[in-house]
């Protein structure tokens, strides 16, 4: 699976990884914001600027893209699934009553408190009943 680990998490295991995942998501969100300052719609102007001494802006955008890519890869290597990068929505595959489900966490939430059936997605989130 291209170096990405597939595993099931207990709620405790997912919560234990949360500080690490949160750090990666903070990097992703910061890189995304930086990249949006040099949005794709501005790319032709950036290319032109490169010939006029504007290469620094392009270099900076590429550096932010590399930070984002490394953070995404780090999350995926943990076995955590990124469902919506823009919202920071992540799923931790888990087992519940013998069937595969997802423990759901979104950037900005203080804890993992939700789960959903794998085909239900965010709209089907249900509170964890521990």
PDB file of C-alpha atoms in Angstrom:
ATOM      1  CA  UNK A   1       0.000   0.000   0.000  1.00  0.00           C
ATOM      2  CA  UNK A   2       2.818   2.366  -0.958  1.00  0.00           C
ATOM      3  CA  UNK A   3       4.367   2.426   2.522  1.00  0.00           C
ATOM      4  CA  UNK A   4       1.053   3.325   4.145  1.00  0.00           C
ATOM      5  CA  UNK A   5       0.059   1.162   7.068  1.00  0.00           C
ATOM      6  CA  UNK A   6      -3.458  -0.266   7.236  1.00  0.00           C
ATOM      7  CA  UNK A   7      -4.575  -1.088  10.705  1.00  0.00           C
ATOM      8  CA  UNK A   8      -7.483  -0.848  13.087  1.00  0.00           C
ATOM      9  CA  UNK A   9      -7.373   1.527  16.039  1.00  0.00           C
ATOM     10  CA  UNK A  10      -9.051   1.215  19.392  1.00  0.00           C
ATOM     11  CA  UNK A  11     -10.442   4.490  20.732  1.00  0.00           C
ATOM     12  CA  UNK A  12      -7.529   4.621  23.205  1.00  0.00           C
ATOM     13  CA  UNK A  13      -4.945   4.083  20.432  1.00  0.00           C
ATOM     14  CA  UNK A  14      -6.520   6.770  18.253  1.00  0.00           C
ATOM     15  CA  UNK A  15      -6.572   9.199  21.165  1.00  0.00           C
ATOM     16  CA  UNK A  16      -2.936   8.413  21.930  1.00  0.00           C
ATOM     17  CA  UNK A  17      -1.992   9.411  18.362  1.00  0.00           C
ATOM     18  CA  UNK A  18      -4.102  12.566  18.425  1.00  0.00           C
ATOM     19  CA  UNK A  19      -1.341  14.976  19.592  1.00  0.00           C
ATOM     20  CA  UNK A  20       0.932  13.767  16.787  1.00  0.00           C
ATOM     21  CA  UNK A  21      -1.855  13.903  14.198  1.00  0.00           C
ATOM     22  CA  UNK A  22      -2.877  17.358  15.432  1.00  0.00           C
ATOM     23  CA  UNK A  23       0.693  18.662  14.896  1.00  0.00           C
ATOM     24  CA  UNK A  24       0.671  17.330  11.330  1.00  0.00           C
ATOM     25  CA  UNK A  25      -2.768  18.849  10.680  1.00  0.00           C
ATOM     26  CA  UNK A  26      -1.574  22.209  12.015  1.00  0.00           C
ATOM     27  CA  UNK A  27       1.289  22.072   9.493  1.00  0.00           C
ATOM     28  CA  UNK A  28      -1.120  21.124   6.720  1.00  0.00           C
ATOM     29  CA  UNK A  29      -3.496  23.967   7.532  1.00  0.00           C
ATOM     30  CA  UNK A  30      -0.647  26.502   7.741  1.00  0.00           C
ATOM     31  CA  UNK A  31       0.833  25.309   4.439  1.00  0.00           C
ATOM     32  CA  UNK A  32      -2.596  25.391   2.801  1.00  0.00           C
ATOM     33  CA  UNK A  33      -3.132  28.985   3.908  1.00  0.00           C
ATOM     34  CA  UNK A  34       0.308  29.951   2.615  1.00  0.00           C
ATOM     35  CA  UNK A  35      -0.353  28.239  -0.723  1.00  0.00           C
ATOM     36  CA  UNK A  36      -3.712  29.989  -1.083  1.00  0.00           C
ATOM     37  CA  UNK A  37      -1.864  33.289  -0.967  1.00  0.00           C
ATOM     38  CA  UNK A  38      -0.226  32.119  -4.184  1.00  0.00           C
ATOM     39  CA  UNK A  39      -3.386  30.553  -5.613  1.00  0.00           C
ATOM     40  CA  UNK A  40      -3.536  28.468  -8.787  1.00  0.00           C
ATOM     41  CA  UNK A  41      -5.390  31.278 -10.582  1.00  0.00           C
ATOM     42  CA  UNK A  42      -2.285  33.405 -10.166  1.00  0.00           C
ATOM     43  CA  UNK A  43       0.074  30.795 -11.598  1.00  0.00           C
ATOM     44  CA  UNK A  44       0.495  32.450 -15.046  1.00  0.00           C
ATOM     45  CA  UNK A  45       1.402  35.703 -13.315  1.00  0.00           C
ATOM     46  CA  UNK A  46       3.856  33.837 -11.091  1.00  0.00           C
ATOM     47  CA  UNK A  47       5.498  32.229 -14.093  1.00  0.00           C
ATOM     48  CA  UNK A  48       5.843  35.642 -15.701  1.00  0.00           C
ATOM     49  CA  UNK A  49       7.160  37.093 -12.439  1.00  0.00           C
ATOM     50  CA  UNK A  50       9.898  34.456 -12.408  1.00  0.00           C
ATOM     51  CA  UNK A  51      11.407  36.164 -15.434  1.00  0.00           C
ATOM     52  CA  UNK A  52      11.115  39.533 -13.707  1.00  0.00           C
ATOM     53  CA  UNK A  53      12.792  38.645 -10.437  1.00  0.00           C
ATOM     54  CA  UNK A  54       9.641  37.106  -8.910  1.00  0.00           C
ATOM     55  CA  UNK A  55      11.052  33.606  -8.557  1.00  0.00           C
ATOM     56  CA  UNK A  56      11.068  33.983  -4.760  1.00  0.00           C
ATOM     57  CA  UNK A  57       7.244  33.804  -4.650  1.00  0.00           C
ATOM     58  CA  UNK A  58       7.232  30.593  -6.694  1.00  0.00           C
ATOM     59  CA  UNK A  59       9.998  29.085  -4.564  1.00  0.00           C
ATOM     60  CA  UNK A  60       8.065  29.949  -1.402  1.00  0.00           C
ATOM     61  CA  UNK A  61       4.871  28.347  -2.755  1.00  0.00           C
ATOM     62  CA  UNK A  62       6.792  25.177  -3.659  1.00  0.00           C
ATOM     63  CA  UNK A  63       8.324  25.037  -0.175  1.00  0.00           C
ATOM     64  CA  UNK A  64       4.868  25.234   1.418  1.00  0.00           C
ATOM     65  CA  UNK A  65       3.659  22.498  -0.933  1.00  0.00           C
ATOM     66  CA  UNK A  66       6.523  20.260   0.204  1.00  0.00           C
ATOM     67  CA  UNK A  67       5.663  20.886   3.876  1.00  0.00           C
ATOM     68  CA  UNK A  68       2.046  19.959   3.161  1.00  0.00           C
ATOM     69  CA  UNK A  69       3.068  16.821   1.271  1.00  0.00           C
ATOM     70  CA  UNK A  70       5.367  15.631   4.085  1.00  0.00           C
ATOM     71  CA  UNK A  71       2.665  16.188   6.719  1.00  0.00           C
ATOM     72  CA  UNK A  72       0.064  14.316   4.637  1.00  0.00           C
ATOM     73  CA  UNK A  73       2.464  11.407   4.142  1.00  0.00           C
ATOM     74  CA  UNK A  74       3.202  11.323   7.892  1.00  0.00           C
ATOM     75  CA  UNK A  75      -0.499  11.019   8.729  1.00  0.00           C
ATOM     76  CA  UNK A  76      -1.084   8.316   6.112  1.00  0.00           C
ATOM     77  CA  UNK A  77       1.920   6.311   7.336  1.00  0.00           C
ATOM     78  CA  UNK A  78       0.265   6.121  10.756  1.00  0.00           C
ATOM     79  CA  UNK A  79      -2.687   4.356   9.134  1.00  0.00           C
ATOM     80  CA  UNK A  80      -5.003   7.351   9.530  1.00  0.00           C
ATOM     81  CA  UNK A  81      -7.190   8.220   6.533  1.00  0.00           C
ATOM     82  CA  UNK A  82      -7.528  11.800   5.323  1.00  0.00           C
ATOM     83  CA  UNK A  83     -11.128  12.292   4.203  1.00  0.00           C
ATOM     84  CA  UNK A  84     -11.212  16.068   3.644  1.00  0.00           C
ATOM     85  CA  UNK A  85      -7.932  17.941   3.650  1.00  0.00           C
ATOM     86  CA  UNK A  86      -9.629  21.326   3.494  1.00  0.00           C
ATOM     87  CA  UNK A  87     -11.669  20.696   6.664  1.00  0.00           C
ATOM     88  CA  UNK A  88      -8.992  18.581   8.331  1.00  0.00           C
ATOM     89  CA  UNK A  89     -11.334  15.591   8.509  1.00  0.00           C
ATOM     90  CA  UNK A  90      -9.637  12.310   9.451  1.00  0.00           C
ATOM     91  CA  UNK A  91     -10.828   8.744   9.973  1.00  0.00           C
ATOM     92  CA  UNK A  92      -9.160   6.104  12.124  1.00  0.00           C
ATOM     93  CA  UNK A  93     -10.261   2.656  10.889  1.00  0.00           C
ATOM     94  CA  UNK A  94     -11.685   0.667  13.784  1.00  0.00           C
ATOM     95  CA  UNK A  95     -13.787  -2.375  14.605  1.00  0.00           C
ATOM     96  CA  UNK A  96     -17.131  -2.112  16.354  1.00  0.00           C
ATOM     97  CA  UNK A  97     -19.132  -5.223  17.179  1.00  0.00           C
ATOM     98  CA  UNK A  98     -17.070  -7.163  14.637  1.00  0.00           C
ATOM     99  CA  UNK A  99     -17.550  -4.789  11.700  1.00  0.00           C
ATOM    100  CA  UNK A 100     -15.307  -2.144  10.223  1.00  0.00           C
ATOM    101  CA  UNK A 101     -16.198   1.429  11.168  1.00  0.00           C
ATOM    102  CA  UNK A 102     -14.328   4.725  11.362  1.00  0.00           C
ATOM    103  CA  UNK A 103     -13.447   6.790  14.400  1.00  0.00           C
ATOM    104  CA  UNK A 104     -13.900  10.345  13.165  1.00  0.00           C
ATOM    105  CA  UNK A 105     -11.941  13.470  14.113  1.00  0.00           C
ATOM    106  CA  UNK A 106     -11.875  16.947  12.601  1.00  0.00           C
ATOM    107  CA  UNK A 107      -9.126  19.528  13.025  1.00  0.00           C
ATOM    108  CA  UNK A 108     -10.134  21.825  15.876  1.00  0.00           C
ATOM    109  CA  UNK A 109     -11.965  19.149  17.879  1.00  0.00           C
ATOM    110  CA  UNK A 110     -10.336  18.506  21.252  1.00  0.00           C
ATOM    111  CA  UNK A 111     -10.917  14.737  21.296  1.00  0.00           C
ATOM    112  CA  UNK A 112     -12.159  11.778  19.280  1.00  0.00           C
ATOM    113  CA  UNK A 113     -15.822  11.574  20.223  1.00  0.00           C
ATOM    114  CA  UNK A 114     -17.464  10.308  17.031  1.00  0.00           C
ATOM    115  CA  UNK A 115     -17.644   7.203  14.888  1.00  0.00           C
ATOM    116  CA  UNK A 116     -19.510   6.303  11.701  1.00  0.00           C
ATOM    117  CA  UNK A 117     -20.136   3.371   9.406  1.00  0.00           C
ATOM    118  CA  UNK A 118     -17.528   3.301   6.653  1.00  0.00           C
ATOM    119  CA  UNK A 119     -20.110   4.123   3.979  1.00  0.00           C
ATOM    120  CA  UNK A 120     -21.930   6.800   6.025  1.00  0.00           C
ATOM    121  CA  UNK A 121     -19.211   9.444   6.133  1.00  0.00           C
ATOM    122  CA  UNK A 122     -19.305  12.645   8.151  1.00  0.00           C
ATOM    123  CA  UNK A 123     -23.092  12.995   7.878  1.00  0.00           C
ATOM    124  CA  UNK A 124     -23.495   9.646   9.647  1.00  0.00           C
ATOM    125  CA  UNK A 125     -21.339  10.514  12.661  1.00  0.00           C
ATOM    126  CA  UNK A 126     -22.580   9.091  15.944  1.00  0.00           C
ATOM    127  CA  UNK A 127     -21.264   9.814  19.434  1.00  0.00           C
ATOM    128  CA  UNK A 128     -18.953   7.238  20.985  1.00  0.00           C
ATOM    129  CA  UNK A 129     -20.683   5.438  23.824  1.00  0.00           C
ATOM    130  CA  UNK A 130     -17.759   4.393  25.955  1.00  0.00           C
TER     131      UNK A 130
END
